[in-house]
Amino acid sequence: MTTVKDSKDKPKGGILDATKKGFFRATQKVKESLGKAEQTVDISYNQEVERFRSHYRAVKKINRDAVKFLECLRDFTVAESALVEDFASFYDANHPTYTTTQRARDMSKAMDSARMQFDDQMRQDFIDPTAKYLGQFKEVKLRLPVCETRRVDMDRYDRDLHTLQKNGSAAKVPQAEQKLAQARANYQALFDELMRDLPRLYDDRTDYFDCAVGTFLTAQCEYFRQCTKANVDTIGSTQLVNGAAIHQRPRVVEPAETSVAGVSRVPTPPKSAPAERVTAQPSGNTSSSKPASSTQLQHSTSAPTVYPVAAVPESPREGPPSPAEPTQVHAPTNPFAQGANRGYAQPAVPAVAYTQQAAPGAAYPQPMPPLPQPSGA
């Protein structure tokens, strides 16, 4: 059948003419959407178009899934070969299981060879023919917008003709009728072609996929048959192995509850020898002394822990020291003061004890002189 080509599909008037036609077509579509212009609608055609689009998506999905299946099968074979190599790396050549790992290697190679044969057959007899089959869908898909453009032109010219007839422009009516006849012929030719091709393409799906399904199942059964044969040749060497024993394997390392790695050892503070506290006794002169109950220091009977003390050197001064000057003694720094916040026992630090020699002929005790100040204070 000869197809009438519409010169308005590919305007020859240049860019300006194409722009004008595009503007008129857009105006027609807007008026149709607003209900201000009539639109040619064929329900059966719209149904065929929707069924075509659904069928097109389904065929593309089948082809994508087939390619994805082959890729996953290849990844499976590669991962299986890597796992077998990992097993083989644990055994020396003199170990009884070493022979089993070598048979597993042979099994992996046989399965990969079967996979390659299956891949070649699927691509040759399924994927490539399906891609060619999808080419028909692509051609029909390109014709649909052309048919819609011709429909818009036909309705636009029909509206222009009615406008001219209504306004009484008789001189322009013959030219408008000629444009409408040409647009209707172009649209009807492509419309009839699509109404034949769309049902044919949809009905051809079962005949085509009968071949595709047969190819897929036959190739897959052959692949699994070769894989089964390779596995049967290997499974005989593992029949004496108790696989369930892996759940009763005892521990071979020290548990965390008894491991010395989790024990915290706290250092024990050093012990020092006990020392007595020095007490002052009142002299025989009672004229300047206070009652013994308020001034006499009681002797400690519990002997608390006393750290060794060191005399603080006096500030340099001129002349020899007076025998009546006191000797100042300070308690040492507590070595456990830094560990008070770490849980260490902090013993009590004894008070600072002072001794004083009584001057000849003076009442005892005399008041303590002020402590010497450091130089530069």
Phi, psi and omega in degrees: 000135180278127180268129178281124181268135181268122179292343181277346175293323178233087185297143182257000183276009179092189185294322182295317179295319179295323179292320179295317179295320177297323179292318180295322179292319179295322178295321178297319180293321179295316179296324177294320179292331179270358180078018181261002178214148180282150183227132177283122183233130175238112186294318181296322178295316179298323178293320178295322179295315179296319178293324177298314181296321177295318179293323178298315178298321181294318180293319178297322179294321178298316180295319178296318180294324178295316178295318179295324178298316178295322178294318179295322178294323176294316178298323177298316181294320179295316180294322179294320178295319179295322179294320178296320178295324177296318177298317183295334182288346181276345189245143172277169183293336182269002180279144181298329182279351182298320178298323179296319179293327177292323176293325177294325175297316178298321178297318180296320178294320179294321179293323178291324177295319177295324179295321179294321177295318178296319180297315180296317181292321179294319180288325183283321187251359181228301188289312180295315176298325179292323176296322176292322177297324178292340177298328177295321178295322181294321179295316179294322180298324179287335182279338183297312178295330177295318178296322179293322178296318179294326177294318178297318179296319180298314179292327180291316179293326177294321178292320178296320180296316178296325178294317179294318179295326180287325182276350179081024178273081185291332182291331182265353183294315181301319178294321178293323178293324178294317178297320181293319179296318179295317179294322180292321179294318179296316180294316184294325180296312180288326178298315179295323179296315180292325179291342172272316187285322183298311177295323179297316181295322179289320181288339181283353185297319183290318180295322180291312186284348169298317177292319182293316180295318178298319178297316182296312183293321179295314180294322180291319178297321178293322178297313180292329178295316179293322178294322179294318178299319179294324179286324179296323179293339183260330188292338181296333182277356181245011182290332181275358181269129178270102182290334181288344181292348181292337180278347179249017180292128179284162175286146178244356178247161180295132178297158181293332181291330183250000181287140179289349179292339181259007181269131177258117181259118181265128180295142180274129180296143179290149179258142178243159182289141179292151178224152180269149178276138181281133178245147180264135178254137179290150179276175181290338180282113184255004182290325182247008181264157177263167179304146184296332182293335182259341184247335184285128178277130181282142179282130180283131179261345182272349177052071179292164181290127181238129179277151177300138181247152179237141181287136177275126182295143181284159176290146180296137180215163181275142176084164181288151180291148178283139180294341182272353181287142183282162175255119183270131182233132178248148175285145180289166176292135181289116182293345184257004181294327180291334182262017182295328181271004181253011177091004180281152174288132183248103181291155179291137179268125182292155178294157180287130181256136178242141173239150183216134176274136180279133177290147180302129177077007181258152179287147183240138359271151176268156178296145183288134177288159178297150181292144179295137178272144178295153181294140178087001180283000000 
